[in-house]
PDB file of C-alpha atoms in Angstrom:
ATOM      1  CA  MET A1495     156.085  49.683 129.885  1.00 46.00           C
ATOM      2  CA  THR A1496     153.562  51.499 127.487  1.00 49.00           C
ATOM      3  CA  ALA A1497     154.016  55.309 127.317  1.00 48.00           C
ATOM      4  CA  ALA A1498     151.103  57.189 128.669  1.00 49.00           C
ATOM      5  CA  THR A1499     148.639  58.454 125.967  1.00 51.00           C
ATOM      6  CA  GLN A1500     148.708  62.187 125.526  1.00 53.00           C
ATOM      7  CA  PRO A1501     145.281  63.756 125.649  1.00 53.00           C
ATOM      8  CA  ASN A1502     144.069  65.209 122.360  1.00 55.00           C
ATOM      9  CA  ALA A1503     141.972  68.003 123.885  1.00 54.00           C
ATOM     10  CA  ASP A1504     143.855  71.039 125.092  1.00 63.00           C
ATOM     11  CA  PRO A1505     141.504  73.082 127.435  1.00 63.00           C
ATOM     12  CA  GLY A1506     143.368  76.193 126.663  1.00 66.00           C
ATOM     13  CA  ARG A1507     142.676  75.895 122.833  1.00 69.00           C
ATOM     14  CA  TRP A1508     138.993  75.494 123.471  1.00 66.00           C
ATOM     15  CA  ILE A1509     138.956  78.608 125.688  1.00 64.00           C
ATOM     16  CA  ARG A1510     140.772  80.493 122.939  1.00 65.00           C
ATOM     17  CA  PHE A1511     138.415  79.170 120.365  1.00 66.00           C
ATOM     18  CA  ALA A1512     135.377  80.378 122.376  1.00 61.00           C
ATOM     19  CA  LEU A1513     136.912  83.733 122.964  1.00 61.00           C
ATOM     20  CA  VAL A1514     137.451  84.233 119.197  1.00 66.00           C
ATOM     21  CA  MET A1515     134.350  82.647 117.681  1.00 66.00           C
ATOM     22  CA  LEU A1516     131.558  83.631 120.037  1.00 65.00           C
ATOM     23  CA  PRO A1517     132.090  87.384 119.485  1.00 68.00           C
ATOM     24  CA  LEU A1518     132.406  86.669 115.727  1.00 61.00           C
ATOM     25  CA  GLY A1519     129.197  84.603 115.815  1.00 59.00           C
ATOM     26  CA  THR A1520     127.383  87.443 117.511  1.00 63.00           C
ATOM     27  CA  ILE A1521     128.556  89.907 114.954  1.00 62.00           C
ATOM     28  CA  LEU A1522     127.492  87.526 112.143  1.00 55.00           C
ATOM     29  CA  LEU A1523     124.110  87.029 113.774  1.00 56.00           C
ATOM     30  CA  GLY A1524     123.592  90.734 114.156  1.00 58.00           C
ATOM     31  CA  ILE A1525     124.415  91.252 110.518  1.00 61.00           C
ATOM     32  CA  ALA A1526     122.025  88.408 109.481  1.00 53.00           C
ATOM     33  CA  SER A1527     119.350  89.851 111.616  1.00 56.00           C
ATOM     34  CA  PHE A1528     119.725  93.255 110.094  1.00 54.00           C
ATOM     35  CA  GLY A1529     119.518  91.701 106.663  1.00 54.00           C
ATOM     36  CA  ILE A1530     116.423  89.893 107.467  1.00 54.00           C
ATOM     37  CA  TRP A1531     114.809  93.046 109.058  1.00 44.00           C
ATOM     38  CA  GLN A1532     115.730  95.160 105.922  1.00 46.00           C
ATOM     39  CA  TRP A1533     114.336  92.370 103.590  1.00 46.00           C
ATOM     40  CA  ASN A1534     111.077  92.376 105.593  1.00 48.00           C
ATOM     41  CA  LYS A1535     110.859  96.074 105.581  1.00 40.00           C
ATOM     42  CA  ASP A1536     111.510  96.242 101.798  1.00 43.00           C
ATOM     43  CA  GLN A1537     108.892  93.494 101.209  1.00 44.00           C
ATOM     44  CA  ALA A1538     106.367  95.405 103.289  1.00 40.00           C
ATOM     45  CA  ALA A1539     107.104  98.617 101.432  1.00 43.00           C
ATOM     46  CA  ASP A1540     106.717  96.844  98.197  1.00 46.00           C
ATOM     47  CA  ARG A1541     103.375  95.506  99.200  1.00 45.00           C
ATOM     48  CA  SER A1542     102.302  98.938 100.221  1.00 49.00           C
ATOM     49  CA  PHE A1543     103.419 100.423  96.996  1.00 50.00           C
ATOM     50  CA  LYS A1544     101.572  97.826  94.979  1.00 58.00           C
ATOM     51  CA  TYR A1545      98.420  98.199  96.985  1.00 58.00           C
ATOM     52  CA  ALA A1546      98.563 101.984  96.561  1.00 63.00           C
ATOM     53  CA  MET A1547      99.232 101.633  92.810  1.00 66.00           C
ATOM     54  CA  ALA A1548      95.987  99.524  92.458  1.00 78.00           C
ATOM     55  CA  LEU A1549      94.041 102.320  94.124  1.00 85.00           C
ATOM     56  CA  ARG A1550      95.266 105.007  91.846  1.00 92.00           C
ATOM     57  CA  ARG A1551      92.753 106.904  89.771  1.00 94.00           C
ATOM     58  CA  THR A1552      93.559 109.390  87.061  1.00 96.00           C
ATOM     59  CA  ILE A1553      92.037 112.846  87.598  1.00 97.00           C
ATOM     60  CA  SER A1554      88.771 112.839  85.817  1.00 97.00           C
ATOM     61  CA  LEU A1555      85.752 115.092  85.280  1.00 97.00           C
ATOM     62  CA  GLU A1556      83.483 112.471  86.935  1.00 97.00           C
ATOM     63  CA  GLY A1557      85.684 112.208  89.941  1.00 97.00           C
ATOM     64  CA  ILE A1558      85.915 115.960  90.437  1.00 98.00           C
ATOM     65  CA  GLN A1559      82.095 116.236  89.936  1.00 98.00           C
ATOM     66  CA  LYS A1560      81.482 113.651  92.479  1.00 97.00           C
ATOM     67  CA  HIS A1561      83.741 115.133  95.217  1.00 98.00           C
ATOM     68  CA  ALA A1562      82.599 118.762  94.438  1.00 98.00           C
ATOM     69  CA  ASP A1563      78.843 117.881  94.810  1.00 98.00           C
ATOM     70  CA  ILE A1564      79.338 115.969  98.114  1.00 97.00           C
ATOM     71  CA  VAL A1565      81.651 118.743  99.645  1.00 98.00           C
ATOM     72  CA  ARG A1566      79.295 121.629  98.452  1.00 97.00           C
ATOM     73  CA  GLU A1567      76.211 119.799 100.029  1.00 97.00           C
ATOM     74  CA  ALA A1568      78.403 119.385 103.259  1.00 97.00           C
ATOM     75  CA  LEU A1569      79.258 123.079 103.263  1.00 97.00           C
ATOM     76  CA  MET A1570      75.689 124.149 103.234  1.00 96.00           C
ATOM     77  CA  LYS A1571      74.958 122.331 106.481  1.00 94.00           C
ATOM     78  CA  PRO A1572      75.523 123.606 110.102  1.00 94.00           C
ATOM     79  CA  ASP A1573      77.653 120.552 110.874  1.00 94.00           C
ATOM     80  CA  ARG A1574      80.203 121.184 108.183  1.00 95.00           C
ATOM     81  CA  HIS A1575      83.084 121.034 110.755  1.00 94.00           C
ATOM     82  CA  LEU A1576      82.067 117.376 111.267  1.00 95.00           C
ATOM     83  CA  SER A1577      80.854 116.277 107.839  1.00 95.00           C
ATOM     84  CA  ILE A1578      83.643 117.629 105.671  1.00 97.00           C
ATOM     85  CA  PRO A1579      86.481 116.115 107.804  1.00 96.00           C
ATOM     86  CA  GLY A1580      84.390 112.778 108.027  1.00 95.00           C
ATOM     87  CA  TYR A1581      84.222 112.653 104.282  1.00 97.00           C
ATOM     88  CA  LEU A1582      87.838 113.390 103.617  1.00 97.00           C
ATOM     89  CA  GLU A1583      88.972 110.926 106.342  1.00 96.00           C
ATOM     90  CA  SER A1584      86.889 108.075 104.879  1.00 95.00           C
ATOM     91  CA  THR A1585      87.414 108.801 101.248  1.00 96.00           C
ATOM     92  CA  MET A1586      91.211 109.387 101.315  1.00 96.00           C
ATOM     93  CA  GLY A1587      91.900 106.512 103.819  1.00 94.00           C
ATOM     94  CA  ALA A1588      93.626 103.284 103.321  1.00 90.00           C
ATOM     95  CA  GLU A1589      90.845 101.453 101.613  1.00 89.00           C
ATOM     96  CA  ASN A1590      89.987 104.016  99.035  1.00 92.00           C
ATOM     97  CA  MET A1591      93.020 106.028  98.316  1.00 95.00           C
ATOM     98  CA  GLY A1592      95.644 104.283 100.302  1.00 92.00           C
ATOM     99  CA  TYR A1593      96.507 107.071 102.693  1.00 95.00           C
ATOM    100  CA  THR A1594      96.934 107.114 106.473  1.00 93.00           C
ATOM    101  CA  VAL A1595      94.716 109.999 107.200  1.00 96.00           C
ATOM    102  CA  ARG A1596      95.560 112.247 110.175  1.00 96.00           C
ATOM    103  CA  ARG A1597      92.722 114.100 111.941  1.00 96.00           C
ATOM    104  CA  VAL A1598      93.802 116.717 114.630  1.00 95.00           C
ATOM    105  CA  ARG A1599      90.708 117.717 116.673  1.00 95.00           C
ATOM    106  CA  PHE A1600      90.506 121.056 118.616  1.00 93.00           C
ATOM    107  CA  GLY A1601      88.116 123.584 119.750  1.00 86.00           C
ATOM    108  CA  ALA A1602      84.388 123.287 119.380  1.00 81.00           C
ATOM    109  CA  GLU A1603      84.351 120.088 117.197  1.00 87.00           C
ATOM    110  CA  GLN A1604      86.837 121.415 114.534  1.00 93.00           C
ATOM    111  CA  SER A1605      89.328 119.172 112.840  1.00 96.00           C
ATOM    112  CA  ASN A1606      92.302 119.535 110.635  1.00 97.00           C
ATOM    113  CA  ILE A1607      92.699 116.721 108.052  1.00 97.00           C
ATOM    114  CA  ASP A1608      95.760 115.852 106.163  1.00 97.00           C
ATOM    115  CA  ALA A1609      97.301 112.898 104.238  1.00 97.00           C
ATOM    116  CA  GLU A1610     100.745 112.651 102.885  1.00 96.00           C
ATOM    117  CA  LEU A1611     103.239 110.907 100.751  1.00 96.00           C
ATOM    118  CA  THR A1612     106.264 110.717 102.989  1.00 95.00           C
ATOM    119  CA  GLY A1613     109.480 111.636 101.358  1.00 96.00           C
ATOM    120  CA  LYS A1614     112.142 108.950 100.846  1.00 94.00           C
ATOM    121  CA  THR A1615     115.231 110.955 101.520  1.00 96.00           C
ATOM    122  CA  ARG A1616     114.113 114.269 102.887  1.00 97.00           C
ATOM    123  CA  PRO A1617     110.921 113.536 104.817  1.00 96.00           C
ATOM    124  CA  ARG A1618     111.066 116.669 106.875  1.00 97.00           C
ATOM    125  CA  GLU A1619     111.031 119.035 103.846  1.00 98.00           C
ATOM    126  CA  MET A1620     107.396 119.619 103.234  1.00 98.00           C
ATOM    127  CA  VAL A1621     105.419 120.396 100.168  1.00 98.00           C
ATOM    128  CA  MET A1622     101.940 121.226 101.271  1.00 98.00           C
ATOM    129  CA  VAL A1623      98.599 121.642  99.321  1.00 98.00           C
ATOM    130  CA  LEU A1624      96.191 123.645 101.370  1.00 98.00           C
ATOM    131  CA  ALA A1625      92.457 124.133 101.092  1.00 98.00           C
ATOM    132  CA  LEU A1626      90.369 126.132 103.553  1.00 97.00           C
ATOM    133  CA  TYR A1627      86.570 126.282 103.991  1.00 97.00           C
ATOM    134  CA  ASP A1628      84.207 128.417 106.019  1.00 95.00           C
ATOM    135  CA  ALA A1629      80.551 129.331 106.230  1.00 94.00           C
ATOM    136  CA  ASP A1630      80.606 132.024 103.511  1.00 94.00           C
ATOM    137  CA  ALA A1631      78.020 130.828 101.028  1.00 95.00           C
ATOM    138  CA  LEU A1632      79.495 133.092  98.458  1.00 94.00           C
ATOM    139  CA  ARG A1633      82.633 130.927  98.501  1.00 95.00           C
ATOM    140  CA  PHE A1634      80.932 127.540  98.456  1.00 97.00           C
ATOM    141  CA  GLY A1635      81.386 127.004  94.696  1.00 96.00           C
ATOM    142  CA  ARG A1636      85.093 127.569  94.563  1.00 97.00           C
ATOM    143  CA  THR A1637      85.743 125.963  97.857  1.00 97.00           C
ATOM    144  CA  SER A1638      84.037 122.732  96.788  1.00 98.00           C
ATOM    145  CA  GLN A1639      86.001 122.802  93.475  1.00 98.00           C
ATOM    146  CA  ALA A1640      89.267 123.469  95.419  1.00 98.00           C
ATOM    147  CA  ILE A1641      88.756 120.538  97.746  1.00 98.00           C
ATOM    148  CA  ALA A1642      87.565 118.303  94.842  1.00 98.00           C
ATOM    149  CA  GLY A1643      90.751 119.174  92.938  1.00 98.00           C
ATOM    150  CA  LEU A1644      92.954 118.460  95.911  1.00 98.00           C
ATOM    151  CA  MET A1645      91.308 114.981  96.419  1.00 98.00           C
ATOM    152  CA  SER A1646      91.527 114.161  92.704  1.00 98.00           C
ATOM    153  CA  VAL A1647      95.306 114.967  92.642  1.00 98.00           C
ATOM    154  CA  ALA A1648      95.821 113.036  95.772  1.00 97.00           C
ATOM    155  CA  HIS A1649      94.100 109.924  94.269  1.00 97.00           C
ATOM    156  CA  GLU A1650      96.295 110.160  91.099  1.00 97.00           C
ATOM    157  CA  VAL A1651      99.548 110.317  92.962  1.00 96.00           C
ATOM    158  CA  THR A1652      98.894 107.836  95.764  1.00 95.00           C
ATOM    159  CA  GLY A1653     101.899 105.588  96.218  1.00 91.00           C
ATOM    160  CA  GLU A1654     104.120 107.858  94.170  1.00 93.00           C
ATOM    161  CA  PRO A1655     107.754 107.844  95.526  1.00 94.00           C
ATOM    162  CA  VAL A1656     108.997 111.392  96.283  1.00 96.00           C
ATOM    163  CA  THR A1657     112.053 112.824  97.821  1.00 97.00           C
ATOM    164  CA  ARG A1658     110.268 115.485  99.855  1.00 98.00           C
ATOM    165  CA  SER A1659     107.057 114.826 101.760  1.00 97.00           C
ATOM    166  CA  LEU A1660     103.933 115.897  99.940  1.00 98.00           C
ATOM    167  CA  ARG A1661     101.017 116.662 102.241  1.00 98.00           C
ATOM    168  CA  PHE A1662      97.368 117.416 101.301  1.00 98.00           C
ATOM    169  CA  ALA A1663      95.592 119.451 104.016  1.00 98.00           C
ATOM    170  CA  VAL A1664      92.107 120.690 104.398  1.00 98.00           C
ATOM    171  CA  ILE A1665      91.349 122.878 107.486  1.00 98.00           C
ATOM    172  CA  PRO A1666      88.587 125.368 108.691  1.00 97.00           C
ATOM    173  CA  ASP A1667      89.420 129.018 107.967  1.00 96.00           C
ATOM    174  CA  THR A1668      90.008 129.983 111.564  1.00 95.00           C
ATOM    175  CA  PRO A1669      93.045 131.115 113.509  1.00 95.00           C
ATOM    176  CA  GLU A1670      92.930 128.067 115.725  1.00 96.00           C
ATOM    177  CA  ALA A1671      93.133 125.740 112.728  1.00 97.00           C
ATOM    178  CA  LEU A1672      96.128 127.673 111.268  1.00 97.00           C
ATOM    179  CA  ALA A1673      97.785 127.611 114.812  1.00 96.00           C
ATOM    180  CA  GLN A1674      97.274 123.757 114.923  1.00 96.00           C
ATOM    181  CA  LEU A1675      98.837 123.470 111.502  1.00 96.00           C
ATOM    182  CA  GLN A1676     101.918 125.328 112.493  1.00 96.00           C
ATOM    183  CA  ASP A1677     102.179 123.687 115.808  1.00 96.00           C
ATOM    184  CA  GLY A1678     102.299 120.285 113.932  1.00 95.00           C
ATOM    185  CA  LEU A1679     105.065 121.510 111.665  1.00 96.00           C
ATOM    186  CA  ARG A1680     107.020 122.830 114.598  1.00 95.00           C
ATOM    187  CA  ARG A1681     106.554 119.803 116.771  1.00 95.00           C
ATOM    188  CA  ASP A1682     107.670 117.412 114.006  1.00 94.00           C
ATOM    189  CA  ASP A1683     110.555 119.674 113.145  1.00 96.00           C
ATOM    190  CA  GLU A1684     109.414 119.988 109.500  1.00 97.00           C
ATOM    191  CA  ARG A1685     110.385 122.721 107.192  1.00 97.00           C
ATOM    192  CA  LEU A1686     107.653 124.000 104.730  1.00 98.00           C
ATOM    193  CA  MET A1687     109.482 124.392 101.573  1.00 98.00           C
ATOM    194  CA  HIS A1688     106.436 124.933  99.106  1.00 98.00           C
ATOM    195  CA  LEU A1689     102.868 125.968 100.013  1.00 98.00           C
ATOM    196  CA  PHE A1690     100.032 125.806  97.451  1.00 98.00           C
ATOM    197  CA  VAL A1691      96.892 127.505  98.590  1.00 98.00           C
ATOM    198  CA  LEU A1692      93.798 126.482  96.537  1.00 98.00           C
ATOM    199  CA  GLY A1693      90.681 128.438  95.862  1.00 96.00           C
ATOM    200  CA  ALA A1694      92.006 131.879  95.193  1.00 95.00           C
ATOM    201  CA  PRO A1695      92.570 133.223  98.658  1.00 94.00           C
ATOM    202  CA  ASP A1696      91.859 137.001  98.975  1.00 92.00           C
ATOM    203  CA  VAL A1697      94.676 139.305 100.295  1.00 94.00           C
ATOM    204  CA  GLY A1698      93.417 139.124 103.870  1.00 93.00           C
ATOM    205  CA  GLN A1699      93.090 135.335 103.908  1.00 94.00           C
ATOM    206  CA  LEU A1700      96.396 134.790 102.348  1.00 96.00           C
ATOM    207  CA  GLY A1701      98.029 137.229 104.751  1.00 96.00           C
ATOM    208  CA  ARG A1702      96.614 135.236 107.707  1.00 96.00           C
ATOM    209  CA  ILE A1703      97.967 131.999 106.264  1.00 97.00           C
ATOM    210  CA  THR A1704     101.472 133.328 105.624  1.00 97.00           C
ATOM    211  CA  ARG A1705     101.793 135.028 108.987  1.00 96.00           C
ATOM    212  CA  ALA A1706     100.492 131.946 110.917  1.00 96.00           C
ATOM    213  CA  LEU A1707     102.809 129.572 109.112  1.00 96.00           C
ATOM    214  CA  ASP A1708     105.660 132.228 109.209  1.00 95.00           C
ATOM    215  CA  THR A1709     106.515 131.638 105.607  1.00 97.00           C
ATOM    216  CA  ALA A1710     108.571 134.759 104.998  1.00 96.00           C
ATOM    217  CA  ALA A1711     111.083 134.042 107.767  1.00 95.00           C
ATOM    218  CA  LYS A1712     111.345 130.343 106.768  1.00 93.00           C
ATOM    219  CA  GLY A1713     111.803 131.013 102.966  1.00 96.00           C
ATOM    220  CA  THR A1714     108.671 129.185 102.078  1.00 97.00           C
ATOM    221  CA  ARG A1715     107.574 129.520  98.416  1.00 98.00           C
ATOM    222  CA  VAL A1716     103.933 130.318  98.515  1.00 98.00           C
ATOM    223  CA  VAL A1717     101.598 129.791  95.392  1.00 98.00           C
ATOM    224  CA  ALA A1718      98.066 131.066  95.433  1.00 97.00           C
ATOM    225  CA  ARG A1719      96.155 129.097  92.911  1.00 97.00           C
ATOM    226  CA  ALA A1720      93.315 130.672  90.890  1.00 97.00           C
ATOM    227  CA  ALA A1721      89.737 129.658  91.734  1.00 97.00           C
ATOM    228  CA  THR A1722      87.725 127.364  89.508  1.00 97.00           C
ATOM    229  CA  LEU A1723      83.987 127.165  89.453  1.00 97.00           C
ATOM    230  CA  THR A1724      83.105 124.151  87.343  1.00 97.00           C
ATOM    231  CA  PRO A1725      84.533 120.695  86.983  1.00 98.00           C
ATOM    232  CA  GLN A1726      85.463 121.582  83.446  1.00 98.00           C
ATOM    233  CA  GLU A1727      87.631 124.397  84.799  1.00 98.00           C
ATOM    234  CA  THR A1728      89.046 122.265  87.697  1.00 98.00           C
ATOM    235  CA  LEU A1729      90.146 119.347  85.567  1.00 98.00           C
ATOM    236  CA  PRO A1730      93.042 121.184  83.687  1.00 98.00           C
ATOM    237  CA  SER A1731      93.787 123.110  86.844  1.00 98.00           C
ATOM    238  CA  ALA A1732      94.220 119.908  88.837  1.00 98.00           C
ATOM    239  CA  GLN A1733      96.436 118.270  86.131  1.00 98.00           C
ATOM    240  CA  GLU A1734      98.631 121.245  86.196  1.00 98.00           C
ATOM    241  CA  LEU A1735      98.750 121.317  89.988  1.00 98.00           C
ATOM    242  CA  LYS A1736      99.778 117.627  89.978  1.00 98.00           C
ATOM    243  CA  THR A1737     102.792 118.514  87.633  1.00 98.00           C
ATOM    244  CA  LEU A1738     103.756 121.388  89.949  1.00 98.00           C
ATOM    245  CA  LEU A1739     103.662 119.296  93.056  1.00 98.00           C
ATOM    246  CA  MET A1740     105.730 116.467  91.551  1.00 97.00           C
ATOM    247  CA  GLN A1741     108.396 118.947  90.433  1.00 97.00           C
ATOM    248  CA  ALA A1742     108.473 120.490  93.987  1.00 98.00           C
ATOM    249  CA  ALA A1743     108.500 117.136  95.814  1.00 97.00           C
ATOM    250  CA  GLU A1744     110.952 115.589  93.376  1.00 96.00           C
ATOM    251  CA  ARG A1745     111.204 112.098  92.424  1.00 90.00           C
ATOM    252  CA  PRO A1746     114.082 110.065  93.997  1.00 86.00           C
TER     253      PRO A1746
END
């Protein structure tokens, strides 16, 4: 009589195999998924960097002149609180300078405008360039040059990798605007490390800024930049400002 054939399959072996391999497969799948996500993220960042690089423009006399003329004309109009933020938002945006521009609206048609290079390793440590504007005709010249210089520096450094976040902000010279600026820093848990105020703020104006942003208690380094009145004066001042900003924001 022929001996019974022993089955080759051991149900227990397959159960043990499943118990070992399925969790291992899940882990490997998770690792692979993370690798794919990170690769896609790096590719997107590389595309954004190359796009921003293509939009870069060296600080120039012509660029400063153009921005200053448009800003000065806007300052002279009653609707400056609309036209200046509108110009900054469109000019510094993704299609022209490569920035994601943030516009915070408040009060009677007022807006704070900012655009930033987000820090790679310390994004909540902030280096801020700040320009304020108001209805004082005696300040139109230096205000327009200050904003033109800010925009020119922003255009030259677009896409630049930085360790700390570098933010360019233009706001109305009002208590409400300063309060909104401080609220944004507090809400996002950001620490203002360096503050560069353009346009030669007077003692009263600088005092309002530093009190509103609580710079003394937070150990913020505050630098009041001298006013310039012509593009010829603004050009070297903007070039120097760019150097100071990159030192403060640090390259990774």
